[in-house]
Amino acid sequence: KKTSSPRAPPRGGSVLAVAAGLSRCPCPRVPPPAVPLCAGSATRRDRAVLPALGFARISRFFPGRKMPPSPEGSRHTETLGVGKAIAVLTSGGDAQGKGTPTPQISRIPNPRDPKIPGIQNPDFRTREGRLRAARNLAKRGITNLCVIGGDGSLTGADTFRAEWGGLLAELLKTGGITAEEAQRSSYLNIVGMVGSIDNDFCGTDMTIGTDSALHRIMEIVDAITTTAQSHQRTFVLEVMGRHCGYLALITALACGADWVFIPESPPKDDWEEHLCRRLAETRDGGSRLNIIIVAEGAIDKHGKPITSDDIKNLVVKRLGYDTRVTILGHVQRGGTPSAFDRILASRMGVEAVMALLEGTPDTPACVVSLSGNQAVRLPLMECVQVTKDVTTAMNEGRFEDAVKLRGRSFQNNWNVYKLLAHIRPPATKSGYTVAVMNVGAPAAGMNAAVRATVRIGLIHGHRMLAVHDGFEGLAFGMVEEIGWNAVGSWTGLGGSKLGTKRTLPKKYFEEISANISKFGIHALIIIGGFEAFMGGMELVEGRARFEELCIPMCIVPATVSNNVPGSDFSIGADTALNTITTTCDLIKQSAAGTKRRVFIIETMGGFCGYLATMAGLAAGADAAYIFEEPFSSRDLQANVDHLTEKMKTTVKRGLVLRNERCNENYTTDFIYNLYSEEGKGVFDCRKNVLGHMQQGGSPTPFDRNFGTKMGAKAVAWITGKIKECSRHGRIFANTADSACLLGMRKRSLVFQPIAELRQQTDFEHRIPKEQWWLRLRPILKILAKYNTELDTSETAHLEHLTRKVLVPEAPL
């Protein structure tokens, strides 16, 4: 299927480059086979080739890994992959981060690599096309195929595998291949990766290209917001999604839309009345803006399409509002991939290669996907079947089943949106007061979390208080009641509207206790970074002296450094990461007119190297220096020598990232001077300290959505704890589980007592003792052409999708 040709993704976003990097073994003992490996799709952009290489001494890359036996019996781990060839093809609609130009595939040099030809892969839709494909693969000894595409492409690939034996038999009979070639290619392993901006493939939380599409959409929504407010207009925005409403749903959450139309959950029959009443209520509340998001496949309960023009005509006719329609179209597929998509593509590429290396004739075709923060492998046809089941449920009018079949992530997003947009505060109040504050440095997404906290709290019937300037503000009585409309436009705002300070509460215990009593605060939600975590611990310790501190508390991590124990992600880190990645792209582009140049860039993060590592992976850095991975002058010299040798080839630009506190002696100036001196005659150097720009800007779609869900989840937990700790109208909470941190751990949001996190924390350096992202650093080094080992101790195993989609969703 032919597609348009988007801009090639930067180095870090290359699925195929990762596959190429992992498939080139530097071991001199076993030479690569002389047969070239080819792969490609039906478009010139997607024609890509990988060399067929031996995987001798695979334990160098994957130490301690238990490998499955071969068809001939048990084999040693060091021989896994010897003689194996991996082909990669992309198919279906284009998506950012999905396609890769040929030069990126040859990332790791090897003087024994065979010449790489480019061959267009035949069409899988017909048996004749599959027969030609089988001949091409068998002639080149290719028995492992990685397919990057949507459900159609992956279904065709699975059919191809099922017919493989018959195709070889027919080719052998007709003389298309020799008996030796048939024997060498007796079976075919297939692994799929989903590349689609619609995120319509069941079994994965996010597909390659979706986050980038959301970035394009939110850029336009933010721009439209300003013009709509200036003229008091209503905007109807149509986004892609003929069969899946994911883009529309997340856009609605991220911009605080008044209404969203998605195909999985059509509105009630009298939706026209509800919509007009909602818009009128918003205007009466003082809003100068109305936004309605429509998926292109939106329908009503009877399957009739609901178009953007239908909605515009309705609003104009009944309300007389100045209403405009914007259809975003293919702009959603354009632009460079976001940092999330680049890293996702790299991680999925690694997992796909490992799945193929471990494959046997009995291994079912699988799809590599993302669940929470974990890479998982799922049976390909289970995912395809559930995806088809969604369409069947929608055609039969079983829309609740359609939403459930989309998965827990989709369900959770839909439930949160309905609470925020369709439910209003009840007339009967709970009688409880909940205060919310920001603590630490500002981080994009804090305001989205506060908005969700306030609105969900009001829906629960609570009285909501806003505390300004953190613990200091609580001590000085800077507290005010906050209402529904006051936070309405906060979702897309960067920084902290409440104000935030790093001050810890211990020295203000008496004043804080007095104000908790004065304002009748029954629970406290603290949104912030490491200071929020430390402040929560101090408040818990203060319970022994001050009874007023015996109230439920919830910490929501929000910091660009992503250094809060108990959570794999913090609100604001994704925005900072995209800022760094975009800046690195621009900086490297500035050297387009020079011969050879290396950039030394300093990132924020304190002692935590998350930003430097992940930005290095996303931007294609040659090195990323962090505190968690100590380095010496010999390491620096080795890096300089390595980059110098690369610069003597066709490489023209280098990128080196340094975490601001990675080493007190090897400063940014020191590293800059070292590279400048050693690179004389080969390359010149420039340095940049990014500074506080990493804390600014509008939050990314991920941070808006993440902050919204975290805020909603925190209020639901706080409400339960208030009721649990209430005795005769009085709140008394002094157990460990009454003061928790809400964090993303692997696949789910979990509440962990703050006291239990003490043992997991390096307080001197303000970082967790264990950090999941450190296992990704070898990928960065592989892509930078280093020989290194890859920690695969937590590599995914095959799971079953049907058990996952039927798990009930926890109520909010």
PDB file of N, CA, C and O in Angstrom, residues 341-364:
ATOM      1  N   ASP A 341       7.883   8.681  20.919  1.00  0.00           N
ATOM      2  CA  ASP A 341       7.839   7.748  19.799  1.00  0.00           C
ATOM      3  C   ASP A 341       9.225   7.247  19.415  1.00  0.00           C
ATOM      4  O   ASP A 341       9.391   6.084  19.025  1.00  0.00           O
ATOM      5  N   ARG A 342      10.230   8.100  19.513  1.00  0.00           N
ATOM      6  CA  ARG A 342      11.584   7.663  19.184  1.00  0.00           C
ATOM      7  C   ARG A 342      12.049   6.583  20.161  1.00  0.00           C
ATOM      8  O   ARG A 342      12.641   5.572  19.759  1.00  0.00           O
ATOM      9  N   ILE A 343      11.794   6.821  21.438  1.00  0.00           N
ATOM     10  CA  ILE A 343      12.220   5.855  22.448  1.00  0.00           C
ATOM     11  C   ILE A 343      11.391   4.585  22.359  1.00  0.00           C
ATOM     12  O   ILE A 343      11.906   3.472  22.481  1.00  0.00           O
ATOM     13  N   LEU A 344      10.084   4.744  22.130  1.00  0.00           N
ATOM     14  CA  LEU A 344       9.214   3.580  21.975  1.00  0.00           C
ATOM     15  C   LEU A 344       9.679   2.715  20.811  1.00  0.00           C
ATOM     16  O   LEU A 344       9.771   1.488  20.931  1.00  0.00           O
ATOM     17  N   ALA A 345       9.973   3.347  19.683  1.00  0.00           N
ATOM     18  CA  ALA A 345      10.431   2.598  18.515  1.00  0.00           C
ATOM     19  C   ALA A 345      11.727   1.847  18.809  1.00  0.00           C
ATOM     20  O   ALA A 345      11.900   0.693  18.400  1.00  0.00           O
ATOM     21  N   SER A 346      12.634   2.494  19.530  1.00  0.00           N
ATOM     22  CA  SER A 346      13.906   1.847  19.871  1.00  0.00           C
ATOM     23  C   SER A 346      13.686   0.653  20.789  1.00  0.00           C
ATOM     24  O   SER A 346      14.252  -0.431  20.580  1.00  0.00           O
ATOM     25  N   ARG A 347      12.868   0.841  21.817  1.00  0.00           N
ATOM     26  CA  ARG A 347      12.608  -0.251  22.769  1.00  0.00           C
ATOM     27  C   ARG A 347      11.899  -1.421  22.093  1.00  0.00           C
ATOM     28  O   ARG A 347      12.221  -2.590  22.337  1.00  0.00           O
ATOM     29  N   MET A 348      10.908  -1.117  21.249  1.00  0.00           N
ATOM     30  CA  MET A 348      10.198  -2.180  20.562  1.00  0.00           C
ATOM     31  C   MET A 348      11.111  -2.900  19.571  1.00  0.00           C
ATOM     32  O   MET A 348      10.997  -4.113  19.374  1.00  0.00           O
ATOM     33  N   GLY A 349      12.022  -2.143  18.956  1.00  0.00           N
ATOM     34  CA  GLY A 349      12.969  -2.761  18.041  1.00  0.00           C
ATOM     35  C   GLY A 349      13.851  -3.781  18.733  1.00  0.00           C
ATOM     36  O   GLY A 349      14.090  -4.877  18.215  1.00  0.00           O
ATOM     37  N   VAL A 350      14.329  -3.436  19.930  1.00  0.00           N
ATOM     38  CA  VAL A 350      15.144  -4.368  20.713  1.00  0.00           C
ATOM     39  C   VAL A 350      14.356  -5.627  21.040  1.00  0.00           C
ATOM     40  O   VAL A 350      14.828  -6.754  20.864  1.00  0.00           O
ATOM     41  N   GLU A 351      13.133  -5.434  21.517  1.00  0.00           N
ATOM     42  CA  GLU A 351      12.313  -6.581  21.922  1.00  0.00           C
ATOM     43  C   GLU A 351      11.967  -7.461  20.722  1.00  0.00           C
ATOM     44  O   GLU A 351      11.911  -8.686  20.825  1.00  0.00           O
ATOM     45  N   ALA A 352      11.735  -6.838  19.567  1.00  0.00           N
ATOM     46  CA  ALA A 352      11.418  -7.614  18.370  1.00  0.00           C
ATOM     47  C   ALA A 352      12.597  -8.481  17.948  1.00  0.00           C
ATOM     48  O   ALA A 352      12.428  -9.656  17.581  1.00  0.00           O
ATOM     49  N   VAL A 353      13.796  -7.908  17.985  1.00  0.00           N
ATOM     50  CA  VAL A 353      14.990  -8.674  17.627  1.00  0.00           C
ATOM     51  C   VAL A 353      15.166  -9.849  18.578  1.00  0.00           C
ATOM     52  O   VAL A 353      15.444 -10.981  18.153  1.00  0.00           O
ATOM     53  N   MET A 354      14.985  -9.606  19.868  1.00  0.00           N
ATOM     54  CA  MET A 354      15.137 -10.699  20.830  1.00  0.00           C
ATOM     55  C   MET A 354      14.096 -11.780  20.618  1.00  0.00           C
ATOM     56  O   MET A 354      14.377 -12.981  20.722  1.00  0.00           O
ATOM     57  N   ALA A 355      12.871 -11.377  20.313  1.00  0.00           N
ATOM     58  CA  ALA A 355      11.817 -12.360  20.062  1.00  0.00           C
ATOM     59  C   ALA A 355      12.151 -13.226  18.854  1.00  0.00           C
ATOM     60  O   ALA A 355      11.913 -14.441  18.848  1.00  0.00           O
ATOM     61  N   LEU A 356      12.731 -12.621  17.831  1.00  0.00           N
ATOM     62  CA  LEU A 356      13.104 -13.379  16.643  1.00  0.00           C
ATOM     63  C   LEU A 356      14.290 -14.301  16.907  1.00  0.00           C
ATOM     64  O   LEU A 356      14.332 -15.438  16.428  1.00  0.00           O
ATOM     65  N   LEU A 357      15.250 -13.818  17.679  1.00  0.00           N
ATOM     66  CA  LEU A 357      16.415 -14.652  17.988  1.00  0.00           C
ATOM     67  C   LEU A 357      16.024 -15.867  18.815  1.00  0.00           C
ATOM     68  O   LEU A 357      16.615 -16.937  18.692  1.00  0.00           O
ATOM     69  N   GLU A 358      15.036 -15.719  19.660  1.00  0.00           N
ATOM     70  CA  GLU A 358      14.595 -16.817  20.513  1.00  0.00           C
ATOM     71  C   GLU A 358      13.575 -17.714  19.836  1.00  0.00           C
ATOM     72  O   GLU A 358      13.156 -18.729  20.372  1.00  0.00           O
ATOM     73  N   GLY A 359      13.142 -17.343  18.642  1.00  0.00           N
ATOM     74  CA  GLY A 359      12.078 -18.068  17.972  1.00  0.00           C
ATOM     75  C   GLY A 359      12.485 -19.466  17.543  1.00  0.00           C
ATOM     76  O   GLY A 359      13.634 -19.728  17.172  1.00  0.00           O
ATOM     77  N   THR A 360      11.526 -20.362  17.594  1.00  0.00           N
ATOM     78  CA  THR A 360      11.678 -21.747  17.118  1.00  0.00           C
ATOM     79  C   THR A 360      10.538 -22.028  16.151  1.00  0.00           C
ATOM     80  O   THR A 360       9.603 -21.221  16.031  1.00  0.00           O
ATOM     81  N   PRO A 361      10.554 -23.163  15.467  1.00  0.00           N
ATOM     82  CA  PRO A 361       9.448 -23.476  14.554  1.00  0.00           C
ATOM     83  C   PRO A 361       8.089 -23.520  15.252  1.00  0.00           C
ATOM     84  O   PRO A 361       7.061 -23.335  14.610  1.00  0.00           O
ATOM     85  N   ASP A 362       8.097 -23.760  16.561  1.00  0.00           N
ATOM     86  CA  ASP A 362       6.833 -23.858  17.289  1.00  0.00           C
ATOM     87  C   ASP A 362       6.399 -22.537  17.928  1.00  0.00           C
ATOM     88  O   ASP A 362       5.329 -22.474  18.534  1.00  0.00           O
ATOM     89  N   THR A 363       7.234 -21.513  17.833  1.00  0.00           N
ATOM     90  CA  THR A 363       6.892 -20.231  18.451  1.00  0.00           C
ATOM     91  C   THR A 363       5.787 -19.542  17.653  1.00  0.00           C
ATOM     92  O   THR A 363       5.943 -19.330  16.445  1.00  0.00           O
ATOM     93  N   PRO A 364       4.677 -19.179  18.288  1.00  0.00           N
ATOM     94  CA  PRO A 364       3.615 -18.490  17.544  1.00  0.00           C
ATOM     95  C   PRO A 364       4.043 -17.076  17.167  1.00  0.00           C
ATOM     96  O   PRO A 364       4.871 -16.464  17.840  1.00  0.00           O
TER      97      PRO A 364
END
